[in-house]
Amino acid sequence: MILHFIDNQFVPSADGKTFQTLNPATNKPLDQVAAGTALEIDRAVMAARKAFDEGPWPHMTLQERRKYLHRIGELIEKHSDEIAEAEINDTGIPANQIRKGAIPRAAENFYFFADTATKITGEVFPVDGKFMNYTVRHPVGVAGLITPWNTPFMLETWKMAPCLAAGNTCVLKPAEWSPLSANKLAEIAQEAELPPGVFNLVHGFGETAGASLVAHPGVQLISFTGETTTGKEIIRNGATTLKRFSMELGGKSPNIVFEDANLDRALDAAVYQVYSLNGERCTAGSRLLVQQSVYDGFVEKLEARVRNIRVGDPHDPKTDVGPLIHPEHWKRVHAYMDVARTEGATINVGGERPAEFRDGNYFAPTLITGVRNDMRIAQEEIFGPVLVVIQFKDDEEALRIANDIQYGLAAYIWTDDLTRGHRIAQGIESGLVWVNSHNVRDLRTPFGGSKASGIGREGGHHSFDFYTEITTIHVAMGNHPIPRMG
Ligand code: NAD
C-alpha cells in the first residue's frame, strides 16, 4: 500500500480510503494508494508550517542545506534501479528513457539547485552618497507542488529541489495516475534525515487533495505543472488566499524544417522529439512544418521511420514506445483519429492499437499528413505518439503557422542559414526555441511557456525568483531632509 508521508511518517488516510494505480502495459492493479482529503492536506500543511516557522530548515546555513540536498541526489543515484522500476511499471515509459534520461536528471536537479542556491546574491543601489539601498532574499514559506503523470519523478524533483534549496518547506501532490515513484522520494527524504515536515507528500485526486492544497491559507506558493485548463482553475481557486503561482502548462510545439536544413538530422530529431516518452511530453514537437520544396522526400523518409519504431514492453531496453498511461487517455488519443478523418487529414501510419498488443494501452506511433493548421488535430494537444505534418511555402508562412495557436511552450527550427535561424527564432511566440537541436536542456536557462503554455519561468536563478521573497532595505547615510508636519 502506498501511503502519504507527513512529518516524516508514512500514514494512511484518516478515513482509510484508497484508490488503485494500474500498470499501463496490462491494466492490472499495481498497488492501492491512500486517497488524501482536505484532512491529510491540512495535516501536511501544518507539518510544513511548523518546520518553516519553528524548525531549523529556513535558518540553516546554505552549506548545511546544500549537504542535505546533495545527499538526496546521491541517494537517488544509489536507489536508481528501484525508482526506475516503479516509474516504468507505473507510467509505461520505456526503460532506456527512464534509466538514462529521467532518473539521472532527477539527481542532477538536486545537485544543481543546491549549488545554485549558494550563489544567490542581492542588488545594491548606492544613491549619491546619501542612501544605500539593497535587497536580501528570504524563503517564502510553504509551497504546494502539484505535478502531472508524465515523467513524474523528474518533474517532482524539478520542483522540490529549488523549493527546498531556497529554504522553503513543501507539500507535494503527485498525479493520481502515476503515484508510485513519489514515495521513493519520501523514502529518500527519510534516509537523508531531512528534518520532519520539510518535505510532505499527500496522494489523491485533483478535485479533492489538489484543490484543498490550492485553497489552504497556510500555503503561499503553488508550483503547478499540468494542463492549461487545470492551471486556469487553480489560479481561480487560489485567488482568495492570494497565492503566488508558477504555471507550466500544455503545448503543441512547432518543429520547422526548412529546405536548406541538414535533413537527416532534422529527421532524427523530428522522430525522437514526438515519439520518445510515448509522446507524453510537454515540449514534444508535435506539429511538424515542412517546406514545400522538400516536403515529399522528407515525409516519405519520415513514414518509413515511423513504421520502424519499436513498440513494446516498457521494461525491454530495445523498446522505443510503450503503452499510454491509462485507458482513459488511450480513448482520448484514439478519439483524435476520428477527428483527423472528419477534418479530411490522412492517417499515413498508425492510428490504432497495434495488432500484437491485445492488453494494455498500446497505441501505434501515428503520422498524419494533409493537415491544415486550423484543424483541431493541429491546434489541440493530443499528448500521445501522434505527429501532424503541415506544409509551408516560405519563412513568412512558416512563422504565421507556428504562431497561429494558443500555446507557446517550445519550438524547433532546422536550417543551415544562420540569419534565417535567428530571425525565425526571435519571431516565434514561444518560451523556448531550439535551433538545429533537439530538446537538450541546460538547467541554468529559464524554462517555461508563453501564451497558454504557462506563467513564469523556472530554471537557474529564475527558480529562486519564484521560491524567494525579496526585501528592499533603504538606509540613509546622513541627515537627508524630512518634510515636517504637525
Ligand atoms: P492535469 O492538469 O490533469 O493534472 C496535473 C495535476 O493537477 C495532477 O496532480 C492532478 O491531480 C492535479 N489537479 C487536477 N485538478 C486539480 C485542481 N482542481 N486543483 C488542484 N490540482 C488539480 O495534467 P496531466 O494530464 O496530469 O498532465 C499532462 C499535462 O501536463 C499536459 O497538458 C502537458 O503538456 C502538461 N505538462 C506541462 C509541462 C511544462 O513544463 N509546461 C511539463 C509536463 C507536462
XYZ file of C-alpha atoms and ligand atoms in Angstrom:
530
model
C 0.000 0.000 0.000
C 1.275 3.440 -0.961
C 0.921 5.856 1.963
C 1.158 9.594 2.478
C 4.353 10.993 4.007
C 3.543 13.622 6.621
C 6.003 14.964 9.206
C 8.451 12.146 8.358
C 5.856 9.408 8.964
C 4.214 7.168 6.363
C 0.485 7.320 7.159
C -2.819 6.140 5.625
C -5.797 8.440 5.080
C -7.827 9.028 8.247
C -10.929 7.577 6.562
C -8.935 4.582 5.262
C -9.948 5.299 1.646
C -7.657 4.197 -1.180
C -7.544 4.085 -4.966
C -5.790 1.737 -7.378
C -2.880 2.517 -9.599
C -2.711 0.434 -12.782
C 0.124 -0.994 -14.830
C -0.407 0.608 -18.265
C 1.099 -2.409 -20.022
C -1.618 -4.738 -18.658
C -4.147 -2.508 -16.864
C -3.817 -4.835 -13.875
C -3.646 -3.119 -10.468
C -0.123 -2.394 -9.244
C -0.959 -1.161 -5.786
C -3.513 0.533 -3.532
C -2.796 4.188 -2.847
C -4.056 6.246 0.111
C -6.618 8.764 -1.155
C -5.924 12.051 0.604
C -8.623 14.528 1.551
C -8.682 18.052 2.972
C -7.792 16.477 6.325
C -4.468 14.984 5.159
C -3.651 18.161 3.264
C -4.280 20.168 6.436
C -2.009 17.867 8.465
C 0.721 18.066 5.847
C 0.490 21.850 5.584
C 0.577 22.151 9.389
C 3.722 19.976 9.499
C 5.332 22.059 6.742
C 4.268 25.270 8.510
C 5.797 24.128 11.801
C 9.015 23.086 10.047
C 9.158 26.524 8.459
C 8.131 28.643 11.451
C 9.977 26.747 14.186
C 12.221 24.231 12.503
C 15.845 24.559 11.603
C 15.359 24.380 7.813
C 14.937 28.036 6.743
C 17.608 29.213 9.199
C 20.306 26.692 8.356
C 23.448 27.870 6.644
C 23.367 27.458 2.887
C 26.195 24.938 3.139
C 24.230 22.786 5.595
C 21.172 22.766 3.325
C 23.426 22.050 0.364
C 24.749 18.933 2.132
C 21.242 17.560 2.697
C 20.274 18.140 -0.917
C 23.458 16.610 -2.285
C 22.771 13.613 -0.081
C 19.314 13.306 -1.696
C 20.949 13.443 -5.149
C 23.356 10.675 -4.127
C 20.532 8.553 -2.720
C 18.599 8.928 -5.978
C 21.633 7.519 -7.773
C 22.001 4.740 -5.182
C 18.327 3.728 -5.495
C 18.027 4.408 -9.215
C 17.068 0.814 -10.063
C 14.111 0.723 -7.649
C 12.979 4.182 -8.706
C 13.206 3.221 -12.378
C 11.273 0.018 -11.722
C 8.455 1.926 -10.006
C 8.392 4.568 -12.719
C 8.374 2.116 -15.646
C 5.660 -0.037 -14.012
C 3.520 2.979 -13.252
C 3.921 5.086 -16.418
C 4.792 2.660 -19.234
C 7.663 4.910 -20.330
C 10.442 2.799 -21.893
C 13.258 1.702 -19.583
C 16.034 3.366 -21.535
C 14.402 6.760 -21.436
C 13.808 6.465 -17.687
C 17.176 4.967 -16.729
C 19.355 7.127 -18.963
C 17.188 10.253 -19.006
C 14.699 10.966 -16.249
C 16.476 9.468 -13.215
C 19.984 10.927 -13.733
C 18.285 14.260 -14.431
C 16.355 13.981 -11.134
C 19.628 13.589 -9.209
C 21.126 16.449 -11.216
C 18.191 18.676 -10.202
C 19.264 18.324 -6.552
C 22.986 18.889 -7.189
C 22.326 21.842 -9.471
C 19.797 23.757 -7.348
C 21.687 23.068 -4.093
C 24.782 24.642 -5.654
C 22.914 27.488 -7.363
C 21.306 28.493 -4.055
C 24.759 29.209 -2.636
C 25.253 31.807 -5.390
C 22.109 33.843 -4.773
C 23.040 37.472 -4.414
C 21.182 40.695 -3.752
C 21.349 44.059 -5.516
C 22.883 47.271 -4.207
C 21.733 50.762 -5.204
C 24.006 53.497 -3.879
C 22.285 56.919 -4.121
C 24.633 59.911 -4.399
C 26.406 59.018 -1.165
C 23.160 59.762 0.706
C 21.482 56.388 0.746
C 22.417 52.797 0.377
C 19.571 50.649 -0.839
C 19.970 46.891 -1.083
C 17.977 43.716 -1.383
C 18.019 40.458 0.517
C 16.161 37.282 -0.359
C 14.252 35.091 2.077
C 12.435 31.813 1.698
C 8.695 32.420 1.257
C 7.144 29.732 3.449
C 5.176 26.634 2.498
C 4.938 25.600 -1.149
C 2.316 23.338 -2.714
C 3.875 21.323 -5.555
C 1.341 19.785 -7.944
C 2.684 17.503 -10.661
C 1.376 15.598 -13.717
C 1.706 11.917 -14.593
C 4.247 12.235 -17.412
C 7.840 11.675 -16.156
C 6.562 12.195 -12.601
C 9.800 11.568 -10.694
C 11.848 14.035 -12.743
C 9.165 16.730 -12.540
C 8.710 16.273 -8.786
C 12.443 16.787 -8.208
C 12.461 19.755 -10.613
C 10.128 21.498 -8.146
C 11.259 20.058 -4.820
C 14.985 20.791 -5.277
C 14.842 24.597 -5.797
C 11.953 24.909 -3.330
C 13.969 23.331 -0.508
C 17.283 24.858 -1.613
C 15.720 28.298 -1.108
C 14.748 27.337 2.452
C 11.018 26.706 1.970
C 9.157 23.631 3.116
C 6.630 21.838 0.927
C 3.687 19.549 0.335
C 3.809 17.524 -2.880
C 0.593 16.296 -4.506
C 1.592 13.884 -7.292
C -0.702 12.839 -10.137
C -3.156 10.067 -9.319
C -2.241 8.042 -12.444
C 1.447 7.683 -11.510
C 1.867 7.972 -7.735
C 4.490 5.270 -7.072
C 7.842 6.959 -7.589
C 6.887 9.914 -5.344
C 7.088 7.508 -2.398
C 10.668 6.690 -3.384
C 11.344 10.398 -2.941
C 9.749 10.270 0.506
C 11.828 7.208 1.462
C 14.934 9.052 0.308
C 13.969 12.170 2.287
C 13.704 9.928 5.347
C 17.023 8.217 4.625
C 18.679 11.623 4.132
C 17.295 12.582 7.570
C 15.629 15.737 6.344
C 14.147 17.466 9.397
C 10.464 16.466 9.968
C 7.905 18.462 7.998
C 10.347 19.842 5.409
C 9.033 17.510 2.703
C 5.490 16.137 2.857
C 3.591 14.083 0.330
C -0.172 13.651 0.026
C -1.663 11.383 -2.613
C -5.129 11.810 -4.030
C -7.271 13.271 -6.745
C -7.018 16.743 -8.188
C -10.515 17.864 -7.198
C -10.040 16.792 -3.557
C -6.406 16.686 -2.391
C -5.124 19.074 -5.105
C -7.912 21.614 -4.657
C -7.511 21.577 -0.843
C -3.810 22.312 -1.182
C -4.522 25.243 -3.508
C -7.170 26.644 -1.152
C -5.182 26.187 2.074
C -4.404 29.521 3.765
C -1.143 28.120 5.183
C 0.349 27.741 1.694
C 1.968 30.743 -0.047
C 3.310 29.213 -3.254
C 1.818 26.889 -5.830
C 4.114 25.418 -8.453
C 1.912 23.571 -10.903
C 2.665 21.501 -13.990
C -0.249 20.128 -15.948
C -2.965 21.007 -18.413
C -3.812 24.581 -19.282
C -7.462 24.169 -18.232
C -6.394 22.835 -14.815
C -3.956 25.729 -14.449
C -6.771 28.231 -15.018
C -8.929 26.567 -12.400
C -6.064 26.513 -9.895
C -5.444 30.237 -10.366
C -9.162 30.898 -9.784
C -9.199 28.724 -6.646
C -6.010 30.210 -5.238
C -7.140 33.792 -5.710
C -8.983 34.085 -2.393
C -5.834 33.211 -0.444
C -3.620 35.222 -2.848
C -1.143 32.544 -3.841
C 1.956 33.111 -5.939
C 1.839 30.770 -8.935
C 4.327 29.162 -11.264
C 2.420 27.571 -14.129
C 3.993 25.077 -16.534
C 1.171 24.140 -18.872
C 0.360 22.439 -22.152
C 1.923 22.805 -25.591
C 1.630 21.983 -29.284
C 5.085 22.934 -30.359
C 6.093 23.575 -33.976
C 9.099 21.790 -35.426
C 10.012 23.728 -38.594
C 12.140 22.100 -41.268
C 13.478 24.467 -43.942
C 14.726 23.271 -47.337
C 18.329 24.241 -46.543
C 18.492 22.174 -43.318
C 20.580 19.089 -42.694
C 17.541 16.933 -43.425
C 18.970 13.733 -41.935
C 19.490 15.360 -38.561
C 16.133 17.131 -38.787
C 14.510 13.763 -39.442
C 16.189 12.096 -36.444
C 15.050 14.930 -34.214
C 11.525 15.106 -35.643
C 11.022 11.421 -34.819
C 12.637 11.437 -31.370
C 11.032 14.706 -30.356
C 7.486 13.407 -30.625
C 7.671 9.638 -30.148
C 10.008 9.482 -27.136
C 8.306 9.344 -23.705
C 5.389 7.747 -25.600
C 4.575 11.181 -26.973
C 3.543 12.234 -23.465
C 5.969 15.134 -23.409
C 5.010 18.759 -22.848
C 7.725 20.051 -25.198
C 7.018 17.486 -27.948
C 7.496 18.862 -31.458
C 4.036 17.586 -32.257
C 3.321 19.984 -35.169
C 5.829 19.328 -37.922
C 6.092 22.125 -40.501
C 7.987 21.106 -43.655
C 8.903 23.425 -46.518
C 7.090 22.631 -49.778
C 10.234 22.051 -51.880
C 11.460 19.181 -49.647
C 8.093 18.023 -48.327
C 7.527 14.847 -50.387
C 11.005 13.385 -49.854
C 11.031 14.247 -46.161
C 7.614 12.780 -45.469
C 8.459 9.602 -47.361
C 11.514 9.024 -45.156
C 9.577 10.022 -42.070
C 6.870 7.490 -42.853
C 9.443 4.705 -43.178
C 10.997 5.674 -39.853
C 7.669 5.812 -38.010
C 6.764 2.338 -39.280
C 10.076 1.123 -37.853
C 9.628 2.410 -34.316
C 9.695 -0.488 -31.846
C 6.564 -0.606 -29.741
C 6.784 -2.983 -26.815
C 7.129 -3.868 -23.174
C 8.493 -0.756 -21.486
C 10.928 -2.917 -19.474
C 12.607 -4.126 -22.660
C 15.682 -1.949 -23.281
C 15.030 -2.190 -27.025
C 11.554 -0.635 -26.758
C 11.101 2.869 -28.207
C 7.419 3.384 -27.416
C 5.492 1.774 -24.553
C 1.815 1.895 -23.571
C -0.032 5.140 -22.826
C -0.589 5.976 -19.192
C -4.248 4.997 -18.717
C -7.225 3.542 -20.644
C -8.982 6.920 -20.415
C -6.013 8.624 -22.013
C -5.878 5.921 -24.708
C -9.521 6.693 -25.542
C -8.772 10.399 -25.698
C -5.831 9.930 -28.079
C -7.811 7.445 -30.151
C -10.767 9.827 -30.417
C -8.485 12.279 -32.229
C -8.172 9.751 -35.068
C -11.862 10.219 -35.876
C -11.358 13.967 -35.622
C -8.473 13.682 -38.119
C -10.593 11.709 -40.594
C -13.576 14.038 -40.229
C -11.328 17.039 -40.800
C -10.056 15.470 -44.023
C -6.488 14.650 -42.950
C -4.784 11.362 -43.861
C -3.530 8.882 -41.268
C -0.456 7.516 -43.072
C 0.808 5.326 -40.236
C -0.767 4.004 -37.023
C -3.949 5.486 -35.629
C -4.882 2.300 -33.783
C -3.841 -0.259 -31.219
C -1.015 -2.346 -32.762
C -2.432 -5.779 -33.599
C 0.113 -7.682 -31.485
C -0.949 -5.978 -28.216
C -4.357 -7.044 -27.032
C -3.915 -5.799 -23.462
C -2.663 -2.550 -22.071
C -2.837 0.944 -23.500
C -0.620 0.452 -26.536
C -1.104 2.965 -29.318
C 0.823 2.701 -32.575
C 3.154 5.581 -33.464
C 0.959 7.684 -35.721
C 1.735 10.006 -38.602
C -0.948 12.287 -40.032
C -0.464 14.311 -43.214
C -2.633 16.623 -45.281
C -3.077 18.743 -42.167
C -4.078 22.410 -42.114
C -3.162 24.487 -39.112
C -6.782 25.382 -38.383
C -7.746 21.736 -37.826
C -8.327 20.591 -34.249
C -5.595 17.961 -34.620
C -3.140 20.830 -35.273
C -4.456 23.161 -32.579
C -5.052 20.780 -29.649
C -2.539 18.919 -27.520
C -3.055 15.192 -28.184
C -0.263 14.133 -25.776
C 0.416 10.785 -27.401
C 2.676 9.350 -30.129
C 0.920 11.353 -32.845
C 2.664 13.692 -35.280
C 0.747 16.018 -37.605
C 2.541 17.377 -40.681
C 1.815 20.738 -42.295
C 3.333 22.113 -45.489
C 4.575 25.712 -45.831
C 5.957 27.831 -48.702
C 8.298 30.417 -47.221
C 9.621 31.971 -43.995
C 6.655 34.251 -43.597
C 4.149 31.435 -43.848
C 6.191 29.207 -41.502
C 6.175 31.922 -38.871
C 2.491 32.652 -39.316
C 1.544 28.977 -38.899
C 3.928 28.494 -35.963
C 2.357 31.407 -34.079
C -1.263 30.793 -35.028
C -2.101 28.758 -31.898
C -2.984 29.391 -28.272
C 0.183 27.646 -26.993
C 3.765 28.917 -26.832
C 5.906 26.395 -24.978
C 8.670 25.175 -27.316
C 9.711 25.464 -30.967
C 12.372 23.755 -33.065
C 13.963 25.223 -36.200
C 16.085 23.372 -38.735
C 18.053 25.491 -41.221
C 21.667 25.967 -42.275
C 21.037 29.672 -42.867
C 22.233 31.448 -39.738
C 20.306 34.630 -40.443
C 17.078 32.771 -41.037
C 17.612 30.668 -37.919
C 17.934 33.697 -35.659
C 15.179 35.664 -37.410
C 12.630 32.868 -37.102
C 13.745 32.038 -33.535
C 13.134 35.624 -32.462
C 9.816 35.828 -34.316
C 8.298 32.756 -32.711
C 5.969 33.317 -29.766
C 7.422 30.669 -27.518
C 9.155 30.368 -24.162
C 11.798 28.014 -25.567
C 13.318 27.713 -29.045
C 15.923 25.227 -30.213
C 17.819 25.867 -33.482
C 19.317 22.790 -35.165
C 18.969 20.905 -31.912
C 16.524 18.595 -30.295
C 15.377 19.291 -26.754
C 18.688 19.486 -24.901
C 18.220 21.213 -21.557
C 20.636 23.452 -19.724
C 19.474 23.784 -16.118
C 20.856 27.323 -15.895
C 18.468 28.657 -18.536
C 14.907 29.859 -17.894
C 12.304 27.184 -18.658
C 8.628 27.902 -19.206
C 5.931 28.778 -21.673
C 4.367 31.891 -23.123
C 0.677 32.407 -24.044
C -1.480 29.492 -22.808
C 1.611 27.396 -22.054
C 2.434 28.981 -18.759
C 3.168 31.836 -16.445
C 6.647 32.484 -15.092
C 9.967 30.765 -15.568
C 11.860 28.209 -13.524
C 15.460 27.049 -14.030
C 18.712 28.660 -12.893
C 18.239 31.782 -10.805
C 14.702 32.140 -12.209
C 13.598 29.328 -9.905
C 14.779 31.430 -6.984
C 12.795 34.432 -8.242
C 9.762 32.250 -7.636
C 10.857 30.465 -4.465
C 12.186 33.528 -2.586
C 10.785 36.792 -1.283
C 12.760 39.997 -1.752
C 13.088 42.640 0.938
C 14.433 46.007 -0.173
C 16.269 47.815 2.611
C 16.749 51.590 2.356
C 19.470 53.013 4.592
C 20.097 56.743 4.989
C 23.804 57.577 5.105
C 23.298 61.058 6.576
C 20.678 63.579 7.589
C 18.552 63.927 4.478
C 15.736 66.484 4.690
C 12.487 65.093 6.134
C 9.377 67.163 5.450
C 7.892 68.351 8.756
C 4.190 68.124 9.509
C 2.103 68.976 12.547
P -3.648 17.620 -15.207
O -3.785 19.096 -15.316
O -4.826 16.779 -15.460
O -3.135 17.212 -13.742
C -1.944 17.699 -13.190
C -2.017 17.640 -11.675
O -3.016 18.553 -11.234
C -2.416 16.286 -11.096
O -1.666 16.043 -9.927
C -3.884 16.465 -10.752
O -4.324 15.627 -9.719
C -3.889 17.908 -10.304
N -5.190 18.582 -10.364
C -6.218 18.368 -11.215
N -7.238 19.202 -10.947
C -6.854 19.982 -9.894
C -7.460 21.040 -9.154
N -8.684 21.459 -9.426
N -6.761 21.601 -8.158
C -5.506 21.196 -7.874
N -4.880 20.186 -8.520
C -5.540 19.594 -9.534
O -2.431 17.244 -16.164
P -1.944 15.778 -16.579
O -2.935 15.205 -17.514
O -1.553 15.051 -15.331
O -0.586 16.137 -17.356
C -0.493 16.385 -18.714
C -0.404 17.876 -18.990
O 0.738 18.442 -18.336
C -0.205 18.213 -20.453
O -1.025 19.289 -20.804
C 1.276 18.622 -20.534
O 1.612 19.470 -21.617
C 1.448 19.296 -19.226
N 2.867 19.374 -18.881
C 3.489 20.582 -18.965
C 4.852 20.689 -18.683
C 5.567 22.009 -18.763
O 6.685 22.090 -18.265
N 4.983 23.044 -19.346
C 5.567 19.547 -18.294
C 4.891 18.330 -18.221
C 3.532 18.256 -18.512
